[in-house]
Amino acid sequence: MRKQISVWMCLFLVMATVLGGCGKQEEAASGDTGDTSAGGSITMVNIKSEINSQVEELAKAYQAATGVEVKVINVPAGVDAQATLKGYYLSDQMPDIIACEASGFGNWEGLLVDMSDQDWAKKTEAAYVDSTYGTLGFPYTTEAIGLAYNADILEKCGVDPASITGPDALRAAFEAVAANKDALGLKAVIGYCAEPVNLGWSAGNHITGAYIDSGLARDDTTYIDMIANDKKVDDSRFLNFANMIGLFNQYSDPELLTTGIYDDQVANFAAGKYAFITQGSWIGASLTSSEAYAAAGSFKVGMVPYAFEDGMETILTAAPSWWAVFKEGNVAASEAFLQWCSEDAGQKILVESAGCVSPFTDCKYVASDPFAQTISDYIASGKTSNWHWMNLPEGIGNGEGGFCYSYYRYASGELTAEGFRDEFNRTIEEWYAKL
């Protein structure tokens, strides 16, 4: 990790001033009354907006059990959580527990607590571990990235999901759905969105992750190493990947492709209007809480690999983000809360209410999330790859000038597959030159 705090002063001075004028950050916490309980209080950040209510339920249950109030700051989807946290830091209003994706930990060098001595750390392989600073991140869920599908639609179109392990089978599946699109009342074969500003994280990070890891063993870092060391993508592999993205461009909902938003993408899939969607298992909670999904029959869902080369049989699984404890906050109370989250009462809420797939070996609960069985099946069969895209420099996927704009230009028809590759290489060269 590299020290970055010193460069924030100019970038976030305005934010710090605004936040300072608005009073303590606790006032931004969801449901905060301004009062503290008899047992004291801690403040935490949640960046997974799809489980806002469940995290608040977790906080209330902990207060009921211990008397310690947990004030939750929910960061909406599309908002730069790290920028928000930097503003809190500069205005001396830092939460006790923060949330970080892998690339975000570099912003907090030396400021987070090493939790390797905590009991929960012995029960999971999904913690965020830094080679210098130790166990910094508490994993609260395991998620999967794959090409999600509506099993009912595929069955009606005669498509066997298990057959989709290469580009020819993937194209054949799309063509079969397209042939039945009108009869089934579909808007499109796939809900894929390359809008770069609010949804850039989807293509720029997650789908790029498929290029980096799809089909590989979990410890295989060939293609992330090539980006970091050679400052380019693999020509053959990437062109095969680009052809798959071109397939998505061709068969996606034109109303969604370049100008859509996350909510519309998920809502249309939930309503049975797309056979496929380029979102991961995190949409499960949105499906089960959707009236449209119930009206569509609460159809069975699953995932197939992003199979842009023959023989690809893996989906990508990992913790998507972690909770970390700020050293200058209420450390003891924060560690106690995270330990409780790893135990029976906390796991029951995170798994059964939030639909999280537990990363802890002793958890006895099974999520009702519609993707939980799919993830379990892939894990049990040893067909998972890692999330090495999280080791990319912060912002290269979804930041200004990042990969997300290459996807957008490709979807807009400005780039060919080769041009898409060249744009990726140019972005990599320019981004790494700034480090």
Coordinates of C-alpha atoms in Angstrom, one line a residue:
M1 CA 0.0 0.0 0.0
R2 CA 1.1 3.5 -0.7
K3 CA 0.6 6.6 1.5
Q4 CA -2.0 8.8 -0.1
I5 CA -3.4 10.8 2.8
S6 CA -1.1 13.7 2.3
V7 CA -2.5 14.4 -1.2
W8 CA -6.0 14.6 0.0
M9 CA -5.8 18.1 1.5
C10 CA -6.3 20.0 -1.7
L11 CA -8.6 17.5 -3.3
F12 CA -11.1 17.3 -0.4
L13 CA -10.8 20.6 1.3
V14 CA -14.2 21.7 0.0
M15 CA -15.8 18.4 1.2
A16 CA -14.2 18.7 4.6
T17 CA -15.5 22.3 5.0
V18 CA -19.0 21.2 4.0
L19 CA -19.0 18.3 6.3
G20 CA -17.6 20.3 9.1
G21 CA -20.4 22.8 8.7
C22 CA -23.0 20.1 8.9
G23 CA -22.1 18.9 12.3
K24 CA -20.9 15.5 13.4
Q25 CA -21.0 12.6 11.0
E26 CA -23.2 10.7 13.3
E27 CA -26.0 13.0 12.1
A28 CA -25.7 11.4 8.7
A29 CA -26.1 7.9 10.1
S30 CA -29.4 6.2 9.1
G31 CA -31.9 6.4 11.8
D32 CA -29.7 8.4 14.1
T33 CA -31.5 10.3 16.9
G34 CA -28.5 12.2 18.2
D35 CA -28.7 10.3 21.5
T36 CA -26.3 7.6 22.6
S37 CA -27.4 4.5 24.5
A38 CA -26.3 3.7 28.0
G39 CA -23.8 1.2 26.6
G40 CA -22.1 3.7 24.4
S41 CA -22.0 3.8 20.6
I42 CA -20.0 3.2 17.5
T43 CA -20.4 4.3 13.9
M44 CA -20.0 2.2 10.8
V45 CA -20.2 2.6 7.1
N46 CA -22.1 0.3 4.8
I47 CA -21.4 0.5 1.1
K48 CA -23.6 -2.3 -0.1
S49 CA -26.8 -0.3 -0.7
E50 CA -28.8 -3.5 -1.6
I51 CA -28.7 -4.6 2.1
N52 CA -29.1 -1.2 3.8
S53 CA -32.1 -2.3 5.8
Q54 CA -30.5 -5.6 6.8
V55 CA -27.4 -3.9 8.1
E56 CA -29.6 -1.6 10.2
E57 CA -31.4 -4.7 11.5
L58 CA -28.0 -6.1 12.5
A59 CA -27.1 -2.9 14.3
K60 CA -30.4 -2.9 16.2
A61 CA -30.0 -6.5 17.2
Y62 CA -26.6 -5.8 18.6
Q63 CA -27.8 -2.9 20.6
A64 CA -30.6 -5.0 22.0
A65 CA -28.1 -7.7 23.0
T66 CA -25.3 -5.5 24.4
G67 CA -26.6 -2.0 24.9
V68 CA -24.1 -0.6 22.5
E69 CA -25.6 1.5 19.7
V70 CA -24.3 1.0 16.2
K71 CA -25.0 4.0 14.0
V72 CA -25.0 3.0 10.3
I73 CA -24.0 5.4 7.5
N74 CA -25.4 4.0 4.3
V75 CA -23.5 5.1 1.2
P76 CA -25.8 5.0 -1.9
A77 CA -24.9 3.0 -5.0
G78 CA -22.8 5.0 -7.4
V79 CA -21.4 7.3 -4.7
D80 CA -17.6 7.2 -4.3
A81 CA -17.4 5.7 -0.8
Q82 CA -13.6 6.4 -0.5
A83 CA -14.1 10.1 -1.3
T84 CA -16.8 10.3 1.3
L85 CA -14.5 8.6 3.9
K86 CA -11.7 11.0 3.0
G87 CA -14.0 13.9 3.7
Y88 CA -14.9 12.5 7.1
Y89 CA -11.2 12.0 7.9
L90 CA -10.2 15.5 7.0
S91 CA -13.1 16.9 9.1
D92 CA -12.1 14.7 12.1
Q93 CA -15.4 12.8 11.9
M94 CA -14.0 9.4 10.9
P95 CA -16.4 6.4 11.5
D96 CA -15.2 3.7 13.9
I97 CA -15.7 1.0 11.2
I98 CA -15.2 1.8 7.6
A99 CA -15.9 -0.3 4.4
C100 CA -13.2 -0.9 1.8
E101 CA -12.9 -2.8 -1.5
A102 CA -9.4 -4.2 -2.0
S103 CA -8.1 -1.1 -3.8
G104 CA -9.4 1.2 -1.1
F105 CA -7.1 -0.1 1.6
G106 CA -4.2 1.7 0.1
N107 CA -5.8 5.0 1.3
W108 CA -5.4 4.0 4.9
E109 CA -1.8 2.9 5.4
G110 CA -1.1 2.6 9.1
L111 CA -4.5 3.8 10.1
L112 CA -6.4 0.5 10.5
V113 CA -6.3 -2.2 13.2
D114 CA -4.6 -5.5 12.6
M115 CA -7.3 -8.0 13.7
S116 CA -5.3 -11.2 13.2
D117 CA -5.7 -12.0 16.9
Q118 CA -9.5 -12.0 16.7
D119 CA -11.4 -15.3 17.0
W120 CA -13.3 -14.8 13.8
A121 CA -10.0 -14.6 11.8
K122 CA -9.4 -18.3 12.5
K123 CA -12.7 -19.3 10.9
T124 CA -12.4 -17.8 7.4
E125 CA -10.0 -17.6 4.4
A126 CA -11.8 -14.5 3.1
A127 CA -10.3 -11.9 5.3
Y128 CA -8.4 -9.0 3.7
V129 CA -4.8 -9.6 4.7
D130 CA -2.1 -7.0 3.9
S131 CA 1.5 -8.3 3.8
T132 CA 2.7 -5.4 5.9
Y133 CA -0.1 -4.5 8.2
G134 CA -1.8 -7.8 8.8
T135 CA -5.5 -8.8 8.9
L136 CA -7.3 -5.5 8.2
G137 CA -10.6 -6.5 6.7
F138 CA -13.6 -8.4 8.2
P139 CA -15.5 -10.4 5.5
Y140 CA -19.2 -10.2 5.9
T141 CA -20.2 -12.1 2.7
T142 CA -19.0 -14.1 -0.3
E143 CA -20.2 -13.0 -3.7
A144 CA -19.9 -14.4 -7.2
I145 CA -19.4 -12.9 -10.6
G146 CA -20.8 -14.8 -13.5
L147 CA -23.4 -14.4 -16.3
A148 CA -26.6 -14.7 -14.4
Y149 CA -29.6 -16.2 -16.1
N150 CA -33.4 -16.8 -15.8
A151 CA -33.7 -20.6 -15.8
D152 CA -37.3 -20.6 -16.9
I153 CA -36.5 -18.6 -20.0
L154 CA -33.6 -20.8 -21.0
E155 CA -35.7 -24.0 -20.5
K156 CA -38.4 -22.6 -22.8
C157 CA -35.8 -21.8 -25.4
G158 CA -34.2 -25.3 -25.2
V159 CA -30.9 -24.0 -23.7
D160 CA -29.0 -26.1 -21.2
P161 CA -26.9 -23.8 -19.0
A162 CA -24.4 -26.6 -18.3
S163 CA -23.5 -26.6 -22.0
I164 CA -22.3 -23.0 -21.9
T165 CA -18.5 -23.4 -21.5
G166 CA -17.3 -21.7 -24.6
P167 CA -18.0 -18.9 -27.1
D168 CA -19.9 -21.0 -29.6
A169 CA -22.3 -22.4 -27.0
L170 CA -22.7 -18.9 -25.6
R171 CA -23.6 -17.4 -29.0
A172 CA -26.0 -20.4 -29.7
A173 CA -27.8 -19.7 -26.4
F174 CA -28.2 -16.0 -27.3
E175 CA -29.5 -16.9 -30.7
A176 CA -32.0 -19.4 -29.3
V177 CA -33.4 -16.8 -26.9
A178 CA -33.5 -14.1 -29.6
A179 CA -35.6 -16.4 -31.8
N180 CA -38.1 -16.7 -29.0
K181 CA -37.9 -13.1 -27.7
D182 CA -41.2 -11.8 -29.0
A183 CA -43.1 -15.0 -28.1
L184 CA -41.8 -14.8 -24.5
G185 CA -42.4 -11.0 -24.2
L186 CA -38.7 -10.2 -23.6
K187 CA -37.2 -6.7 -24.0
A188 CA -33.8 -8.2 -24.8
V189 CA -31.7 -11.3 -24.6
I190 CA -29.4 -9.7 -22.1
G191 CA -29.4 -6.8 -19.7
Y192 CA -25.9 -5.4 -20.2
C193 CA -25.1 -1.8 -19.5
A194 CA -21.9 0.1 -20.5
E195 CA -23.0 3.5 -19.1
P196 CA -19.7 4.8 -17.6
V197 CA -20.5 7.4 -15.0
N198 CA -22.9 5.8 -12.6
L199 CA -22.6 2.2 -13.6
G200 CA -18.9 2.1 -14.7
W201 CA -18.0 -0.2 -11.8
S202 CA -20.1 -3.0 -13.4
A203 CA -18.2 -3.3 -16.7
G204 CA -15.0 -1.5 -15.7
N205 CA -14.4 -3.7 -12.6
H206 CA -16.5 -6.8 -12.6
I207 CA -16.6 -7.7 -16.2
T208 CA -12.9 -6.8 -16.6
G209 CA -12.4 -9.3 -13.8
A210 CA -13.7 -12.0 -16.1
Y211 CA -11.0 -11.2 -18.6
I212 CA -8.4 -11.4 -15.8
D213 CA -9.5 -14.6 -14.1
S214 CA -12.2 -16.6 -16.0
G215 CA -11.2 -20.2 -16.3
L216 CA -8.1 -19.9 -14.1
A217 CA -7.2 -21.6 -10.8
R218 CA -7.7 -19.3 -7.8
D219 CA -3.9 -18.7 -7.4
D220 CA -3.2 -18.1 -11.1
T221 CA -2.2 -14.4 -11.5
T222 CA -1.0 -14.6 -15.1
Y223 CA -3.2 -11.8 -16.5
I224 CA -3.2 -9.4 -13.6
D225 CA 0.6 -9.8 -13.5
M226 CA 0.8 -9.0 -17.2
I227 CA -1.2 -5.8 -16.6
A228 CA 1.0 -4.8 -13.7
N229 CA 4.3 -5.8 -15.1
D230 CA 4.0 -5.5 -18.9
K231 CA 1.4 -2.7 -18.9
K232 CA -0.8 -4.5 -21.4
V233 CA -3.4 -7.2 -21.9
D234 CA -2.8 -10.6 -23.6
D235 CA -3.6 -10.0 -27.2
S236 CA -5.3 -13.4 -28.0
R237 CA -7.2 -13.8 -24.8
F238 CA -8.4 -10.2 -24.8
L239 CA -9.7 -10.3 -28.4
N240 CA -11.7 -13.4 -27.5
F241 CA -13.0 -11.5 -24.5
A242 CA -13.8 -8.5 -26.8
N243 CA -15.8 -10.8 -29.0
M244 CA -17.9 -11.8 -26.1
I245 CA -18.5 -8.1 -25.2
G246 CA -19.5 -7.5 -28.8
L247 CA -22.1 -10.3 -28.4
F248 CA -23.4 -8.4 -25.4
N249 CA -23.5 -5.2 -27.3
Q250 CA -25.5 -6.9 -30.1
Y251 CA -28.1 -8.5 -27.9
S252 CA -28.5 -6.1 -25.1
D253 CA -31.5 -3.8 -24.4
P254 CA -30.8 -0.7 -26.5
E255 CA -32.6 1.4 -23.9
L256 CA -30.1 0.2 -21.3
L257 CA -26.9 -0.3 -23.2
T258 CA -25.2 3.1 -23.0
T259 CA -27.6 5.3 -20.9
G260 CA -29.3 2.9 -18.5
I261 CA -29.1 2.7 -14.7
Y262 CA -28.5 -0.2 -12.3
D263 CA -32.1 -0.1 -11.0
D264 CA -33.6 -0.5 -14.4
Q265 CA -31.2 -3.2 -15.3
V266 CA -32.1 -5.3 -12.2
A267 CA -35.8 -4.4 -12.3
N268 CA -36.2 -5.7 -15.9
F269 CA -34.4 -8.9 -15.1
A270 CA -36.6 -9.3 -12.0
A271 CA -39.7 -8.9 -14.1
G272 CA -38.5 -11.6 -16.5
K273 CA -37.7 -9.3 -19.4
Y274 CA -34.1 -10.4 -19.9
A275 CA -32.8 -14.0 -20.1
F276 CA -29.3 -12.9 -18.9
I277 CA -27.9 -10.1 -16.8
T278 CA -24.4 -8.9 -16.3
Q279 CA -24.6 -8.5 -12.5
G280 CA -23.4 -10.8 -9.8
S281 CA -25.0 -12.6 -6.9
W282 CA -25.5 -9.3 -5.0
I283 CA -28.7 -8.8 -6.9
G284 CA -30.3 -11.7 -5.1
A285 CA -31.6 -9.5 -2.2
S286 CA -33.1 -7.1 -4.7
L287 CA -34.9 -10.0 -6.5
T288 CA -36.5 -11.5 -3.4
S289 CA -37.8 -8.1 -2.2
S290 CA -39.2 -7.2 -5.7
E291 CA -42.9 -7.4 -6.4
A292 CA -42.1 -7.8 -10.0
Y293 CA -40.0 -10.9 -9.3
A294 CA -42.9 -12.4 -7.4
A295 CA -45.3 -11.5 -10.2
A296 CA -42.9 -13.2 -12.7
G297 CA -43.1 -16.4 -10.7
S298 CA -40.0 -16.0 -8.5
F299 CA -38.2 -17.9 -11.3
K300 CA -35.1 -20.0 -10.6
V301 CA -31.8 -18.3 -11.4
G302 CA -28.3 -19.5 -11.9
M303 CA -24.9 -18.5 -13.3
V304 CA -22.8 -19.6 -16.2
P305 CA -19.2 -18.7 -16.7
Y306 CA -18.2 -15.7 -18.8
A307 CA -17.0 -18.4 -21.3
F308 CA -15.2 -16.4 -24.0
E309 CA -12.8 -19.3 -24.6
D310 CA -13.4 -23.0 -24.8
G311 CA -13.4 -25.0 -21.6
M312 CA -14.1 -22.1 -19.2
E313 CA -16.1 -23.6 -16.4
T314 CA -15.6 -21.2 -13.5
I315 CA -17.4 -18.3 -11.9
L316 CA -15.5 -15.7 -9.9
T317 CA -16.0 -15.7 -6.1
A318 CA -14.6 -13.6 -3.3
A319 CA -15.5 -11.2 -0.6
P320 CA -16.5 -8.0 -2.4
S321 CA -15.5 -5.6 0.3
W322 CA -14.6 -5.7 4.0
W323 CA -15.3 -3.9 7.2
A324 CA -12.2 -2.4 8.9
V325 CA -11.5 -0.7 12.2
F326 CA -10.1 2.8 12.4
K327 CA -7.2 2.9 14.9
E328 CA -8.2 6.3 16.3
G329 CA -11.8 5.3 16.9
N330 CA -13.5 3.1 19.5
V331 CA -11.4 0.0 18.7
A332 CA -12.4 -2.3 21.5
A333 CA -16.2 -1.8 20.9
S334 CA -15.7 -2.1 17.1
E335 CA -13.8 -5.3 17.4
A336 CA -16.5 -6.7 19.8
F337 CA -19.2 -5.9 17.3
L338 CA -17.4 -7.6 14.4
Q339 CA -16.7 -10.7 16.5
W340 CA -20.5 -10.8 17.3
C341 CA -21.2 -10.5 13.6
S342 CA -19.2 -13.6 13.0
E343 CA -21.1 -15.6 15.6
D344 CA -24.5 -17.2 15.6
A345 CA -26.8 -14.2 16.1
G346 CA -24.9 -12.0 13.7
Q347 CA -24.6 -14.7 11.1
K348 CA -28.3 -15.5 11.3
I349 CA -29.2 -11.9 10.2
L350 CA -26.4 -11.6 7.6
V351 CA -27.3 -14.9 6.0
E352 CA -31.0 -15.3 6.5
S353 CA -32.1 -11.7 6.3
A354 CA -29.4 -10.1 4.1
G355 CA -29.0 -13.2 1.9
C356 CA -25.2 -13.1 2.4
V357 CA -23.2 -16.3 1.7
S358 CA -21.2 -16.8 4.9
P359 CA -17.4 -16.8 4.6
F360 CA -17.2 -18.5 8.1
T361 CA -16.6 -22.2 8.3
D362 CA -18.8 -22.7 11.4
C363 CA -21.9 -20.9 10.1
K364 CA -25.0 -23.2 10.2
Y365 CA -27.3 -21.0 8.2
V366 CA -28.0 -21.2 4.5
A367 CA -29.1 -18.1 2.6
S368 CA -32.5 -18.0 1.0
D369 CA -30.9 -15.8 -1.7
P370 CA -31.7 -17.3 -5.1
F371 CA -28.0 -17.5 -6.0
A372 CA -26.8 -19.2 -2.8
Q373 CA -27.2 -22.7 -4.2
T374 CA -25.4 -21.8 -7.4
I375 CA -22.5 -20.4 -5.5
S376 CA -22.4 -23.4 -3.2
D377 CA -22.5 -25.8 -6.1
Y378 CA -19.6 -24.1 -7.9
I379 CA -17.5 -24.0 -4.7
A380 CA -18.3 -27.7 -3.9
S381 CA -17.1 -28.7 -7.4
G382 CA -14.0 -26.6 -7.2
K383 CA -15.0 -24.5 -10.2
T384 CA -14.3 -21.0 -8.9
S385 CA -11.7 -18.4 -9.9
N386 CA -10.5 -15.5 -7.8
W387 CA -11.2 -11.7 -8.0
H388 CA -7.7 -10.4 -8.9
W389 CA -9.3 -7.4 -10.5
M390 CA -9.4 -6.0 -7.0
N391 CA -5.6 -5.7 -7.1
L392 CA -5.8 -3.1 -10.0
P393 CA -5.0 0.5 -9.1
E394 CA -7.9 2.3 -7.5
G395 CA -10.2 3.9 -10.1
I396 CA -8.7 2.3 -13.2
G397 CA -11.9 0.4 -13.8
N398 CA -14.6 2.9 -13.0
G399 CA -12.8 6.2 -12.7
E400 CA -12.6 9.1 -15.2
G401 CA -10.6 7.9 -18.2
G402 CA -10.8 4.3 -16.9
F403 CA -11.8 1.0 -18.5
C404 CA -15.5 1.8 -18.2
Y405 CA -15.1 4.5 -21.0
S406 CA -13.6 1.9 -23.3
Y407 CA -16.7 -0.3 -22.8
Y408 CA -18.9 2.7 -23.5
R409 CA -17.2 3.6 -26.7
Y410 CA -17.3 -0.1 -27.8
A411 CA -21.0 -0.3 -27.1
S412 CA -21.6 3.0 -28.9
G413 CA -20.0 1.7 -32.0
E414 CA -17.0 4.0 -31.9
L415 CA -14.5 1.1 -31.5
T416 CA -14.0 -2.3 -33.1
A417 CA -12.8 -5.3 -31.0
E418 CA -9.3 -4.4 -31.9
G419 CA -9.9 -0.8 -31.0
F420 CA -11.4 -1.9 -27.7
R421 CA -8.1 -3.8 -27.0
D422 CA -6.0 -0.8 -28.0
E423 CA -8.0 1.5 -25.7
F424 CA -7.5 -0.9 -22.8
N425 CA -3.7 -1.0 -23.4
R426 CA -3.6 2.8 -23.6
T427 CA -5.5 3.2 -20.4
I428 CA -3.2 0.7 -18.6
E429 CA -0.1 2.5 -19.8
E430 CA -1.4 6.0 -18.9
W431 CA -2.8 4.9 -15.5
Y432 CA 0.3 3.1 -14.3
A433 CA 2.5 6.0 -15.5
K434 CA 0.7 8.2 -12.9
L435 CA 1.4 5.9 -10.0

